[in-house]
Short mmCIF file of C-alpha atoms in Angstrom, two decimals:
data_model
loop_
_atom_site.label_atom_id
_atom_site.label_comp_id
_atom_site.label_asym_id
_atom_site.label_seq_id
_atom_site.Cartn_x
_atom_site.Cartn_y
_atom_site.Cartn_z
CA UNK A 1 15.18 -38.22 -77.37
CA UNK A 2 12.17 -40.51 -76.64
CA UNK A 3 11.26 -43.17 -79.48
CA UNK A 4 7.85 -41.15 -81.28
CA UNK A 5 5.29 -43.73 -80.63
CA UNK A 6 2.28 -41.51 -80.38
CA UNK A 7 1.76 -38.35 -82.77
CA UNK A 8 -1.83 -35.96 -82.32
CA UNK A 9 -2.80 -34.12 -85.40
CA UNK A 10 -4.49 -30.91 -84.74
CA UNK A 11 -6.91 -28.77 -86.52
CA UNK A 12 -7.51 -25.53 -84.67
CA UNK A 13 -10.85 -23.71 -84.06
CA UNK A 14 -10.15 -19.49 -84.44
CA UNK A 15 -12.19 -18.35 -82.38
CA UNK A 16 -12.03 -14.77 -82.73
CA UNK A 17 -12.55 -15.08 -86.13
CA UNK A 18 -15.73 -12.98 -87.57
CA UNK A 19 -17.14 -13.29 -91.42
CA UNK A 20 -16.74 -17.18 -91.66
CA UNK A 21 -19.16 -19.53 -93.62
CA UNK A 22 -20.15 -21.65 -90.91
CA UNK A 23 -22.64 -23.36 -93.87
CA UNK A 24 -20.26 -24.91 -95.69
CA UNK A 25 -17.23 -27.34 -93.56
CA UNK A 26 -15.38 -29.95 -94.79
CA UNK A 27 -12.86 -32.63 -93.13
CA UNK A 28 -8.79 -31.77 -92.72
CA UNK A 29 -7.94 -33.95 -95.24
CA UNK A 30 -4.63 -32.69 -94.69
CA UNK A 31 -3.92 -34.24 -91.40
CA UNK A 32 -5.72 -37.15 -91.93
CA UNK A 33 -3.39 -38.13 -94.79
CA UNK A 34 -0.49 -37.50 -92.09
CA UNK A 35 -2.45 -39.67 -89.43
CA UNK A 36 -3.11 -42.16 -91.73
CA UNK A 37 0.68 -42.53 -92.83
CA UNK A 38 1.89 -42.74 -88.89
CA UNK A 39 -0.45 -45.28 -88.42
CA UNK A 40 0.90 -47.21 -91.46
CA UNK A 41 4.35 -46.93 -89.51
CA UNK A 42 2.87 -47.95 -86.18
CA UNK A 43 2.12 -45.10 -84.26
CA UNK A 44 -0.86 -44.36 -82.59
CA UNK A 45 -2.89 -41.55 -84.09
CA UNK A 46 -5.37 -39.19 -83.44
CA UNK A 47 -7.10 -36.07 -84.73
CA UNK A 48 -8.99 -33.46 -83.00
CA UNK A 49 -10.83 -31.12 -85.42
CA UNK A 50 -11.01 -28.24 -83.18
CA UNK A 51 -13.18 -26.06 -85.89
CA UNK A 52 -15.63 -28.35 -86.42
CA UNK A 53 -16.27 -29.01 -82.75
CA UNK A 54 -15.39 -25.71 -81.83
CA UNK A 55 -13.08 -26.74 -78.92
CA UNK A 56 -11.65 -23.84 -77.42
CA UNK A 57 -7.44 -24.09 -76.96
CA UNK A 58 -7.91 -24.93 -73.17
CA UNK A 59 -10.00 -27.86 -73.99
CA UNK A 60 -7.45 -28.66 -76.73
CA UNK A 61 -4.63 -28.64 -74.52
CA UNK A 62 -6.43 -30.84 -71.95
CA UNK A 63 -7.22 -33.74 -74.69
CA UNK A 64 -3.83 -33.48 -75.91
CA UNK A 65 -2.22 -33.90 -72.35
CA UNK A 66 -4.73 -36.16 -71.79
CA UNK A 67 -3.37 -38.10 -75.07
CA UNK A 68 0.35 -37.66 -73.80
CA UNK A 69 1.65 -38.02 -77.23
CA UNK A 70 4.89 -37.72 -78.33
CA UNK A 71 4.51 -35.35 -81.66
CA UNK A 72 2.23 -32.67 -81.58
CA UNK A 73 1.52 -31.93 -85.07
CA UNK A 74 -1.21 -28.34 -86.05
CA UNK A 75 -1.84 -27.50 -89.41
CA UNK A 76 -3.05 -23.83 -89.64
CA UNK A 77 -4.61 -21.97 -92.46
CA UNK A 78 -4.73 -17.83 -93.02
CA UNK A 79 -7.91 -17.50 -90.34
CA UNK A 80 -6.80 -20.75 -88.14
CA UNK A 81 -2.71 -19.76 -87.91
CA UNK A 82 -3.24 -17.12 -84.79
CA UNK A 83 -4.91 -19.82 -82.75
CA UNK A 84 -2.56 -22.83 -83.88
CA UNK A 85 0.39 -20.77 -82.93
CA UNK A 86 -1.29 -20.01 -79.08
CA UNK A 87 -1.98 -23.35 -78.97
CA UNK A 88 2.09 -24.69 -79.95
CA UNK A 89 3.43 -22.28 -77.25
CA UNK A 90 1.60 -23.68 -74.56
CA UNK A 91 2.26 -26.98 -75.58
CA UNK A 92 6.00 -26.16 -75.55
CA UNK A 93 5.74 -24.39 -72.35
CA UNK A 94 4.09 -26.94 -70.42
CA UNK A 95 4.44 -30.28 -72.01
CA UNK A 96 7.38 -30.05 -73.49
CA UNK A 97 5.92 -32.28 -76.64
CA UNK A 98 8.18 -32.41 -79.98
CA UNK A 99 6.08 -29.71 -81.73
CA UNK A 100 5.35 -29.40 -85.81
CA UNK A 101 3.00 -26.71 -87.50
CA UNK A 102 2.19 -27.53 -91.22
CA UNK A 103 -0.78 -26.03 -93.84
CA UNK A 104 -0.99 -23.63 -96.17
CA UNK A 105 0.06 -20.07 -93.98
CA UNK A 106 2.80 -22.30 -92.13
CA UNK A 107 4.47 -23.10 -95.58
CA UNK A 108 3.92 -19.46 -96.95
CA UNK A 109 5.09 -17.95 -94.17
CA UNK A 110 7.42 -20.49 -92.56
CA UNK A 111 10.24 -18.45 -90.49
CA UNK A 112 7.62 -16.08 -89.06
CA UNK A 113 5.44 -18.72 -87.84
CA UNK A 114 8.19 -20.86 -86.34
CA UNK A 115 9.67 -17.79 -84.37
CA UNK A 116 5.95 -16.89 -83.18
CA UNK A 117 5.21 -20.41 -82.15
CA UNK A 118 8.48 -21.93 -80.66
CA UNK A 119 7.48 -25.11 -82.63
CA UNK A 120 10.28 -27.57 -83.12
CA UNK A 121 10.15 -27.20 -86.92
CA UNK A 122 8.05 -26.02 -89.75
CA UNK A 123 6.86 -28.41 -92.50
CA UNK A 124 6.33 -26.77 -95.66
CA UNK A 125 4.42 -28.67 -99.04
CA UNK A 126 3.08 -31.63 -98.89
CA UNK A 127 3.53 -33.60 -95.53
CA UNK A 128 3.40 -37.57 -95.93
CA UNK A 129 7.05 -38.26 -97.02
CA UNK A 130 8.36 -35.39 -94.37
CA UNK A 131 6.29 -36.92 -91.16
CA UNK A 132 7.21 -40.27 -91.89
CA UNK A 133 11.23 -39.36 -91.80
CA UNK A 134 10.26 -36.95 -89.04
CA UNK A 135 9.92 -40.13 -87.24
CA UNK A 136 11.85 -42.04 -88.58
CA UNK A 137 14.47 -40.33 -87.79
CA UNK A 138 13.32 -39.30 -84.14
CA UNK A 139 13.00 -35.55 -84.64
CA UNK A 140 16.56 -34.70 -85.74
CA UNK A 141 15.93 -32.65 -88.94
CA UNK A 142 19.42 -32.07 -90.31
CA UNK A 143 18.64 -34.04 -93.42
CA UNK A 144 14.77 -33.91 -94.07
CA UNK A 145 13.72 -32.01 -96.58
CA UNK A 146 10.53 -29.64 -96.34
CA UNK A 147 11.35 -28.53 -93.63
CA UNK A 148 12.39 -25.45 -91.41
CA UNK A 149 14.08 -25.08 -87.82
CA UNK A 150 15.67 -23.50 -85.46
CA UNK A 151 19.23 -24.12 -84.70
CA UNK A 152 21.51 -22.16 -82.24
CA UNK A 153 19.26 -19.58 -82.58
CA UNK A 154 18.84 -19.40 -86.33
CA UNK A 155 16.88 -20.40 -88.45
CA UNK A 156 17.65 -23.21 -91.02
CA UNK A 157 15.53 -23.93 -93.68
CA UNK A 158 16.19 -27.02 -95.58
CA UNK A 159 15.71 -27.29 -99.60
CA UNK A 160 11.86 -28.14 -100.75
CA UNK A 161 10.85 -31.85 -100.68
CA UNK A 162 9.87 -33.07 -104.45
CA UNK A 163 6.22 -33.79 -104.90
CA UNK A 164 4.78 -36.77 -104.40
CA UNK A 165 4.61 -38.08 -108.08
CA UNK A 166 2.14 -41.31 -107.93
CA UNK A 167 -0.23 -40.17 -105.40
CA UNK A 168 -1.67 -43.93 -105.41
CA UNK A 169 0.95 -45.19 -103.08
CA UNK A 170 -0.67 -41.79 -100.43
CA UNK A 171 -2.93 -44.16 -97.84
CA UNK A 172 -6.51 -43.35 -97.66
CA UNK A 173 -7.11 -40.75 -95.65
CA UNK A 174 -7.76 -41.77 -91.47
CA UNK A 175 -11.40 -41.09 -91.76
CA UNK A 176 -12.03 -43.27 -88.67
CA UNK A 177 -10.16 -40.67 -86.67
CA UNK A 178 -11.98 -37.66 -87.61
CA UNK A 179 -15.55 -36.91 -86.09
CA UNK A 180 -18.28 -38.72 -87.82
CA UNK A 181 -19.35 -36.80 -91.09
CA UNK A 182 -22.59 -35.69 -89.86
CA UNK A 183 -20.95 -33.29 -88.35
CA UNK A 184 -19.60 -31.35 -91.41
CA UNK A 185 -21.70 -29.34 -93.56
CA UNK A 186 -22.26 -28.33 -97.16
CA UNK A 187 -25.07 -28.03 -99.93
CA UNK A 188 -26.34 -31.51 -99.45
CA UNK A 189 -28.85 -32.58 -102.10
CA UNK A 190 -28.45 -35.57 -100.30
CA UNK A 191 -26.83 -36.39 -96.76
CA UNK A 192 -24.17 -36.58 -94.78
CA UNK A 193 -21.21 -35.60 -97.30
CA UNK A 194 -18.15 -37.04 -97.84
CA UNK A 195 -15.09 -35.07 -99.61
CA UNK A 196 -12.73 -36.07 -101.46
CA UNK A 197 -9.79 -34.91 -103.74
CA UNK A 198 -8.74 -37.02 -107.00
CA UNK A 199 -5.48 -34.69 -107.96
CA UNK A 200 -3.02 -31.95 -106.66
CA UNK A 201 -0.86 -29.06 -108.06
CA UNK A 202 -2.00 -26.46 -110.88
CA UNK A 203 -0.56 -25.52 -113.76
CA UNK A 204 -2.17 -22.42 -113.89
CA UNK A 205 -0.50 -18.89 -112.73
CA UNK A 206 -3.08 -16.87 -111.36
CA UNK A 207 -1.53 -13.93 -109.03
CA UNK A 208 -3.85 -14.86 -106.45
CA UNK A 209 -3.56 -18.46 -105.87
CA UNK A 210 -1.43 -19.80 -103.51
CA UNK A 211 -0.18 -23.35 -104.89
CA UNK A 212 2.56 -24.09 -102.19
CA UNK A 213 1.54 -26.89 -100.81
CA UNK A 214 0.67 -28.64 -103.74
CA UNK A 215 2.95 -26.70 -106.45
CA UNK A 216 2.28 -26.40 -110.24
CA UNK A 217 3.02 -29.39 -111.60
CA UNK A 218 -0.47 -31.32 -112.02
CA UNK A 219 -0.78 -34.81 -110.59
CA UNK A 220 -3.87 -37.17 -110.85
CA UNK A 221 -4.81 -40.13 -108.81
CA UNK A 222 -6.07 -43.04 -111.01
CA UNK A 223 -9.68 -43.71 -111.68
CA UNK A 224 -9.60 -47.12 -109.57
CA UNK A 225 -7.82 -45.36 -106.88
CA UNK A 226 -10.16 -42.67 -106.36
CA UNK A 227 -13.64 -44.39 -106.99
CA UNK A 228 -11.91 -46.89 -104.22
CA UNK A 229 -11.68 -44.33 -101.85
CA UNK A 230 -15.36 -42.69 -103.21
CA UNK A 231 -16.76 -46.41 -102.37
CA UNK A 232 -14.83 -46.55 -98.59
CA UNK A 233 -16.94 -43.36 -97.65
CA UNK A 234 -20.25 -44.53 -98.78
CA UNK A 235 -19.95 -48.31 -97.52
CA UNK A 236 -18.03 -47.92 -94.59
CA UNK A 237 -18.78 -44.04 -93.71
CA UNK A 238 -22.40 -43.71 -94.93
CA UNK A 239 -21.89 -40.68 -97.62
CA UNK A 240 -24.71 -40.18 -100.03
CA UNK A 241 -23.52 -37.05 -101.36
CA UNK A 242 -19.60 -36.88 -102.62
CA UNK A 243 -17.88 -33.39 -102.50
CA UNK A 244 -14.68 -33.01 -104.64
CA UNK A 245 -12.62 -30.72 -103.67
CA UNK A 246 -10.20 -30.52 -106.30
CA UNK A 247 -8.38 -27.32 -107.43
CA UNK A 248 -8.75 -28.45 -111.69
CA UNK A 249 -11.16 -31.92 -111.09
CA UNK A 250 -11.30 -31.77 -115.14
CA UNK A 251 -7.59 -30.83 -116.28
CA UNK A 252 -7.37 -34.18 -117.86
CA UNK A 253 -10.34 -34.69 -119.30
CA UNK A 254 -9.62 -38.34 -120.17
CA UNK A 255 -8.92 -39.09 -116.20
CA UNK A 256 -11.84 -37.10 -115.75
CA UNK A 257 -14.45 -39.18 -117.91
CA UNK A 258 -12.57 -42.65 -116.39
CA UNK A 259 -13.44 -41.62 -112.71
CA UNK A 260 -17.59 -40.79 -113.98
CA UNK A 261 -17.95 -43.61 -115.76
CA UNK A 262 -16.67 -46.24 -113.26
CA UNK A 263 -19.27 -44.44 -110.70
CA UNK A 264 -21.79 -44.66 -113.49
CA UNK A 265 -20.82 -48.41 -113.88
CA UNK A 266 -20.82 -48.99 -110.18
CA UNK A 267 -24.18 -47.54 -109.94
CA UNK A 268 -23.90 -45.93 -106.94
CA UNK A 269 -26.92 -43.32 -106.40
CA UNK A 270 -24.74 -40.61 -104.65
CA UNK A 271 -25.14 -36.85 -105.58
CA UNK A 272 -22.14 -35.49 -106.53
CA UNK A 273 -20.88 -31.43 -105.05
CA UNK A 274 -18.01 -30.28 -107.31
CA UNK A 275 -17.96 -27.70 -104.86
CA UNK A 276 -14.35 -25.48 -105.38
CA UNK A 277 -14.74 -25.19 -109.20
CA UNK A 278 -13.99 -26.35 -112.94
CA UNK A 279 -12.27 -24.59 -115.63
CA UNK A 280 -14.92 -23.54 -118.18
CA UNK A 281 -11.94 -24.51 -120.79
CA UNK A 282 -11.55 -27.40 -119.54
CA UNK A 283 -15.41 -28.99 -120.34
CA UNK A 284 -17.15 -30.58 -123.07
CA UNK A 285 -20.43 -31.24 -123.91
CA UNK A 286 -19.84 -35.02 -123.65
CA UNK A 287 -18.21 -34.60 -120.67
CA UNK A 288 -21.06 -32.38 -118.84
CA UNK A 289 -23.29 -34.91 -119.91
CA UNK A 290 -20.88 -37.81 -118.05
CA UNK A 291 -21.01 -35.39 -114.95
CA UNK A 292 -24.95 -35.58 -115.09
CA UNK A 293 -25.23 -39.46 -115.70
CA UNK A 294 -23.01 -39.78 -112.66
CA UNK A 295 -24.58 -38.05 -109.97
CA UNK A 296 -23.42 -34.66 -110.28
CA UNK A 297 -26.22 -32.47 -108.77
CA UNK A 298 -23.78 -28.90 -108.21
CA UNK A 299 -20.43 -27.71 -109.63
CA UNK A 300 -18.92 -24.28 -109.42
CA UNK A 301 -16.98 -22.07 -112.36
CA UNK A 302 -13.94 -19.78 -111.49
CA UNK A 303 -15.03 -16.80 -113.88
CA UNK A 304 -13.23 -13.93 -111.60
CA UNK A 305 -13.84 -11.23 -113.40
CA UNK A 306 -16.04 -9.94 -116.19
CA UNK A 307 -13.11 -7.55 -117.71
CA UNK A 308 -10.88 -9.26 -120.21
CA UNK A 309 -8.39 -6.44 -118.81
CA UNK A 310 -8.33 -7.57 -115.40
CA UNK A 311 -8.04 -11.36 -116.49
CA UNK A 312 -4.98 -10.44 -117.60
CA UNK A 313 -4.06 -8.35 -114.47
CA UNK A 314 -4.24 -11.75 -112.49
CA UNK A 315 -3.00 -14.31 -115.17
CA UNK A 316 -6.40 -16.04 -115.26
CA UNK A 317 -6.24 -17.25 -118.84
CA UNK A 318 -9.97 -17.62 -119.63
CA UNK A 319 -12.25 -17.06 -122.91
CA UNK A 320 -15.31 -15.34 -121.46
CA UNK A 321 -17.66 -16.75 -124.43
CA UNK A 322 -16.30 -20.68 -122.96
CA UNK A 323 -17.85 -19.87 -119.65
CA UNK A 324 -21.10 -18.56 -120.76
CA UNK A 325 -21.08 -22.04 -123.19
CA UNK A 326 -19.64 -23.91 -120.18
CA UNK A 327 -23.25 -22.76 -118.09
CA UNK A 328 -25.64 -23.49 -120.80
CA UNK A 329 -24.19 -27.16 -120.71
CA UNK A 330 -24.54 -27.42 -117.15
CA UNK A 331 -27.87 -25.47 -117.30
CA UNK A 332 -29.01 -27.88 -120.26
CA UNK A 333 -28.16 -30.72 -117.86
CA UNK A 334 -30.09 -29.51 -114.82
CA UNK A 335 -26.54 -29.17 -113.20
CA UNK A 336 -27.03 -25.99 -110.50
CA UNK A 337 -23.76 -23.80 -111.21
CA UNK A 338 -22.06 -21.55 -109.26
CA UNK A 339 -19.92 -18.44 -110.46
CA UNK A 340 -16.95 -17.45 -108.58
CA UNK A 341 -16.32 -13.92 -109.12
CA UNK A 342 -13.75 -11.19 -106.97
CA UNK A 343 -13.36 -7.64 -106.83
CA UNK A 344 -10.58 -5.71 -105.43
CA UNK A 345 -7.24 -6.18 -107.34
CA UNK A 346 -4.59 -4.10 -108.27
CA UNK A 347 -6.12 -2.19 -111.46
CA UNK A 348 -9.72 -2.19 -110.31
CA UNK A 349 -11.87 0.23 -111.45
CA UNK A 350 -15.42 1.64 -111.53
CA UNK A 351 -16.17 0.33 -115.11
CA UNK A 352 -13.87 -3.23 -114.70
CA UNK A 353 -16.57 -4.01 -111.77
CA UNK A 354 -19.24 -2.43 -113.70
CA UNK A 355 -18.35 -5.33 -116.53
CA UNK A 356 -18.26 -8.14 -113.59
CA UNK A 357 -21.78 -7.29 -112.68
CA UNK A 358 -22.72 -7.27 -116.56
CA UNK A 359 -21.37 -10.95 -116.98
CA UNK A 360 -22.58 -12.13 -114.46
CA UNK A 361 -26.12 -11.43 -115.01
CA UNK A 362 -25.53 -12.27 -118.84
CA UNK A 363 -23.79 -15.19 -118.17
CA UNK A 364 -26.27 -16.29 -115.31
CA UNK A 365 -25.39 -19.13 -113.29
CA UNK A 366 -28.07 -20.11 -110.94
CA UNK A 367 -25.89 -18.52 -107.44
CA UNK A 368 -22.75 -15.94 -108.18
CA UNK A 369 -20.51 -14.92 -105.03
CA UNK A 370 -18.71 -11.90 -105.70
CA UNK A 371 -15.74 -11.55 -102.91
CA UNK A 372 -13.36 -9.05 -102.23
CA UNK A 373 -9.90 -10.45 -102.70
CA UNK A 374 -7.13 -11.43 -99.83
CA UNK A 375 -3.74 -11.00 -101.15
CA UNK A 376 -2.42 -14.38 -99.35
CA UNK A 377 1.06 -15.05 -98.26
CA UNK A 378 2.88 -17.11 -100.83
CA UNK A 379 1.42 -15.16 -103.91
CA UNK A 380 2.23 -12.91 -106.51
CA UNK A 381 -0.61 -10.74 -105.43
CA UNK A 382 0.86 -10.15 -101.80
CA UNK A 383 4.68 -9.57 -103.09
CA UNK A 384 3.25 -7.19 -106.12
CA UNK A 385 1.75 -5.39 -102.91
CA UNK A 386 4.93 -5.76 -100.29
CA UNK A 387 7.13 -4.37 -103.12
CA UNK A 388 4.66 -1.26 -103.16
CA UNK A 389 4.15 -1.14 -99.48
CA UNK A 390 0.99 -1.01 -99.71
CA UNK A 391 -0.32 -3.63 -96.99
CA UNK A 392 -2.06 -1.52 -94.11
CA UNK A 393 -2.05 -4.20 -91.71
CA UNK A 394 0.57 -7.40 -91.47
CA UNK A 395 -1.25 -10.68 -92.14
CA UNK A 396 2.25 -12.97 -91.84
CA UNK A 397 0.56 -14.20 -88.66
CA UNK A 398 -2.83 -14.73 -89.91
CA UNK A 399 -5.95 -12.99 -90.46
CA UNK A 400 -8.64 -12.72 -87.55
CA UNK A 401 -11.73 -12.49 -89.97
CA UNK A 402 -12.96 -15.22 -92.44
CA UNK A 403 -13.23 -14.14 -96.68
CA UNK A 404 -16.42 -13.77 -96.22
CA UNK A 405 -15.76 -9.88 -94.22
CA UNK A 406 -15.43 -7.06 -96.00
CA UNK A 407 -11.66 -5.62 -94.17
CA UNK A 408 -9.07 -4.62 -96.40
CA UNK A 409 -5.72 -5.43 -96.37
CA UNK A 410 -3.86 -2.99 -98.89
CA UNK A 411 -4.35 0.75 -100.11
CA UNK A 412 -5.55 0.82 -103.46
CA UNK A 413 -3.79 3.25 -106.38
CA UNK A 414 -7.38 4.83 -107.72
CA UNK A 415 -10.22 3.40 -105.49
CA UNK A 416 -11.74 3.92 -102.06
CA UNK A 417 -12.32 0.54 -100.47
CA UNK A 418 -16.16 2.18 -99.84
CA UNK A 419 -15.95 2.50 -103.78
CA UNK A 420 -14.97 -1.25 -103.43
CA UNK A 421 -17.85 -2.53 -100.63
CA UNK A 422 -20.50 -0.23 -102.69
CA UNK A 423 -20.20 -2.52 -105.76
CA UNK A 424 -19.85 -5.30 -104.07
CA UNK A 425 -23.37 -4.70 -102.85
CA UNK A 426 -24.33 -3.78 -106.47
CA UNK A 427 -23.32 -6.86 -107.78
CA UNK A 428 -25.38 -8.70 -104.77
CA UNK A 429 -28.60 -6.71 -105.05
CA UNK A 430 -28.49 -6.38 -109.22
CA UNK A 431 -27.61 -10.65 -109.60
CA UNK A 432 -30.25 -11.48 -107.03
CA UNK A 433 -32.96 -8.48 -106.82
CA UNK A 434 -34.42 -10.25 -109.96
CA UNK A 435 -37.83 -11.99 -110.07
CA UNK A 436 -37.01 -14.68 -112.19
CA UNK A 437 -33.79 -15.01 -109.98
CA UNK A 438 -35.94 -15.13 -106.92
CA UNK A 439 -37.77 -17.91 -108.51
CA UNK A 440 -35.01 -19.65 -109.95
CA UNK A 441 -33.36 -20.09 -106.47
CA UNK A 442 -36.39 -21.41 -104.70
CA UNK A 443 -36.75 -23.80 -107.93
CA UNK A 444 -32.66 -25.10 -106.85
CA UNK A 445 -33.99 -25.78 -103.51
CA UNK A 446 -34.45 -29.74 -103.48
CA UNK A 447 -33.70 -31.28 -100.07
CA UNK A 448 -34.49 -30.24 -96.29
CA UNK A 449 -30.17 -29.80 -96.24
CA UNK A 450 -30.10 -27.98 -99.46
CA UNK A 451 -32.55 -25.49 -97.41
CA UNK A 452 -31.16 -25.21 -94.31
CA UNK A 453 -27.81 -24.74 -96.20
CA UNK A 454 -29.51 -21.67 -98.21
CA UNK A 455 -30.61 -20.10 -95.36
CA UNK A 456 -27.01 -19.89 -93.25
CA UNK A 457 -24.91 -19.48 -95.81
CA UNK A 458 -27.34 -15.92 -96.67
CA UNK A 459 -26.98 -15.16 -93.04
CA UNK A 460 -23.04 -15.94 -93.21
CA UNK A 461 -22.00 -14.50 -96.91
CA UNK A 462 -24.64 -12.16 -97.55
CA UNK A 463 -26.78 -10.91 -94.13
CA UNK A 464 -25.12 -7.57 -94.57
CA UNK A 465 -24.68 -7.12 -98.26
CA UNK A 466 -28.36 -7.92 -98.51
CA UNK A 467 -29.71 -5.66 -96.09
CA UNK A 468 -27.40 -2.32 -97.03
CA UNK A 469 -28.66 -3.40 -100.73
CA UNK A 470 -32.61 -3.59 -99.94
CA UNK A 471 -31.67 -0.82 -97.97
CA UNK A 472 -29.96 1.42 -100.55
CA UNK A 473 -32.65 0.04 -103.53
CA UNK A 474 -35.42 0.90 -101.63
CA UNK A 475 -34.82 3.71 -99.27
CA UNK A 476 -34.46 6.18 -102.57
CA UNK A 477 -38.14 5.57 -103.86
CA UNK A 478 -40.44 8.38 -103.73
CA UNK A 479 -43.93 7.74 -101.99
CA UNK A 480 -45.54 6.86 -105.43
CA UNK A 481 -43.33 4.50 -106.27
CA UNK A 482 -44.34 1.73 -103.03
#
């Protein structure tokens, strides 16, 4: 087998995919850890983000002929797994490349995408410590763990790789190799963004969470290490807004206040996105006030649902009256929050959404998404469904719309999935269809990006919900009521 001195890391664009929030797009961190570590080795690297330069497969497959590497490594996702599996095939057909899918779906779902691929092998979990013995040991994959593969026609699937324990000794991600960040896109208050992650893993056992690439067990990076990494992207990269992308930024509070104040101390000026979410129980006042003093313009809350029944229908251990405290902090602060809410599990009803809509217009963060839930691969919400059979379509292989559509995947026990969409749109029309909301919004509004951002992710997320809801609010009004 030939010596692997060139590896191409591969994110891929899914281009059938409808119901995806083009607004907001961050880097593949994942693969340009992996990139990063090959390089450490001695390989040449390099990355082609597909989705964010929405390269069709064809012009994929050129660059990596092109490239003539000798690893062809694609991580796919739910929405990007149908179009990284087209795209191994015809590598294997016609290049005849040592082939390697990773990502979230590929782990979840690891013998069905290796038989619909004809990839070499499947690497499940985290990646850094499996690519490096990938190559170290020139493809042969009897003894690497993490991984699966095909041998004499069956499948083998080796025992899960331990998690990385100090992720300090993880290289900074190959940001050099990625397209320059202008090109990806979030709430900017200011601009271009740079994202980041400071821990992985999640403690937490919500049935809707898929946690295995990272696992459960919690892991920080150190203050030094991160703000280090924070200080690469604005010197080197130009970032003047920081999005962290981490799962539970604040479950060590402690870690938490280190990494502020050493960007407080560094003086820095960047705005700060904690864009995927904080634990309301895991915030103090002291703490919100650290967030402030350090640049943090935006952070989200994962509130899920406004029924204490159905937090305990998906294991989301969460006081209600913490998250309404958690928003006045942020509120007090100026902080713009975000509420993260979803409809559509097992045990849904008419009045459980009816108390979602309630809390979140008591609770009132400045901007509330209310989605209608996926049951992914890998979690206890799509094996409580398997067990049933209840899925009405397969979604092993992927899914060819974004979260942001409004298909569903399962039958439900006691609702119509119109029942479902139709309070969906409630919850749009009654959180936003406010004056002082309508206000409010505008008043959140600081930047040219912060517009523009606005104004597609409405057109993405809410185009239709908002239209059917003017629609429905307004179409009922008698003559005397205009």
């Amino acid at each position: 087998m030939v010596k692997i001195k060139k590896a191409i890391f591969i994110n891929p664009y899914p281009y059938y995919a409808e119901g995806i929030n083009e607004a907001t797009m961050y880097p593949p961190l994942g693969i340009a850890y992996l990139a990063s570590v090959v390089e450490s080795m001695g390989v040449k690297a390099k990355i082609i983000d597909a989705n964010v330069l929405q390269l069709q497969n064809d012009t994929v497959f050129k660059q990596i002929k092109k490239f003539n590497p000798d690893l062809v490594a694609i991580s796919v996702n739910i929405v990007t797994c149908r179009s990284g599996i087209e795209l191994a095939k015809e590598v294997k057909k016609k290049l005849k490349k040592l082939v390697i899918l990773g990502g979230p779906h590929a782990t979840a779902a690891p013998e069905n995408v290796l038989v619909k691929s004809k990839a070499d092998c499947i690497v499940r979990q985290e990646g850094e410590v499996t690519i490096k013995e990938i190559i170290e040991k020139n493809g042969k994959f009897t003894d690497i763990d993490g991984i699966t593969y095909m041998k004499k026609g069956k499948i083998i699937t080796n025992k899960d790789r331990a998690l990385i324990t100090d992720l300090d000794t993880i290289p900074f991600p190959a940001y050099h190799l990625l397209p320059e960040l202008k090109k990806y896109k979030s709430k900017a208050r200011k601009f271009p963004i740079g994202s980041i992650i400071s821990s992985r893993g999640c403690p937490y056992a919500c049935i809707y969470c898929n946690k295995s690439i990272f696992g459960f067990k919690f892991r920080s990076r150190s203050p030094k290490n991160f703000v280090d990494e924070v200080e690469l992207l604005v010197n080197k990269y130009g970032a003047k807004q920081i999005d962290i992308l981490d799962d539970n930024f604040t479950l060590n509070i402690e870690n938490a206040e280190k990494i502020l104040d050493l960007i407080i101390e560094k003086k820095m000026g960047i705005a700060i996105n904690l864009q995927n979410g904080v634990r309301a129980d895991r915030l103090t006042r002291k703490l919100v006030k650290k967030m402030k003093q350090a640049g943090v313009v935006r952070a989200g809350i994962g509130i899920e649902s406004g029924s204490p029944r159905m937090l305990k229908i998906m294991k989301k251990t969460l006081n209600l009256s913490k998250v309404i405290k958690a928003i006045e902090w942020f509120r007090e602060e100026d902080i713009v929050v975000t509420g993260f809410f979803m409809i559509g599990l097992p045990g849904e009803t008419e009045a459980s959404m009816r108390k979602t809509i309630d809390f979140a217009k008591k609770a009132n963060p400045h901007i509330a998404n209310f989605s209608i839930v996926v049951p992914l691969p890998g979690t206890e919400l799509y094996e409580m469904i398997d067990k049933k059979g209840g899925f009405t379509k397969n979604i092993d292989s992927g899914l060819e719309t974004g979260f942001l559509s409004s298909n569903f995947y399962y039958r439900f026990d006691n609702l119509a999935p119109e029942t479902i969409l139709k309070y969906q749109r409630m919850a749009y029309s009654e959180f936003y269809f406010r004056p002082s909301k309508a206000i409010e919004m505008i008043t959140t509004i600081r930047s040219s990006n912060e517009l523009k951002w606005t104004m597609n992710s409405a057109a993405n997320m809410l185009g239709d919900v908002f239209v059917k809801s003017f629609i429905n609010r307004f179409s009922s009004r008698k003559p005397s009521d205009a």
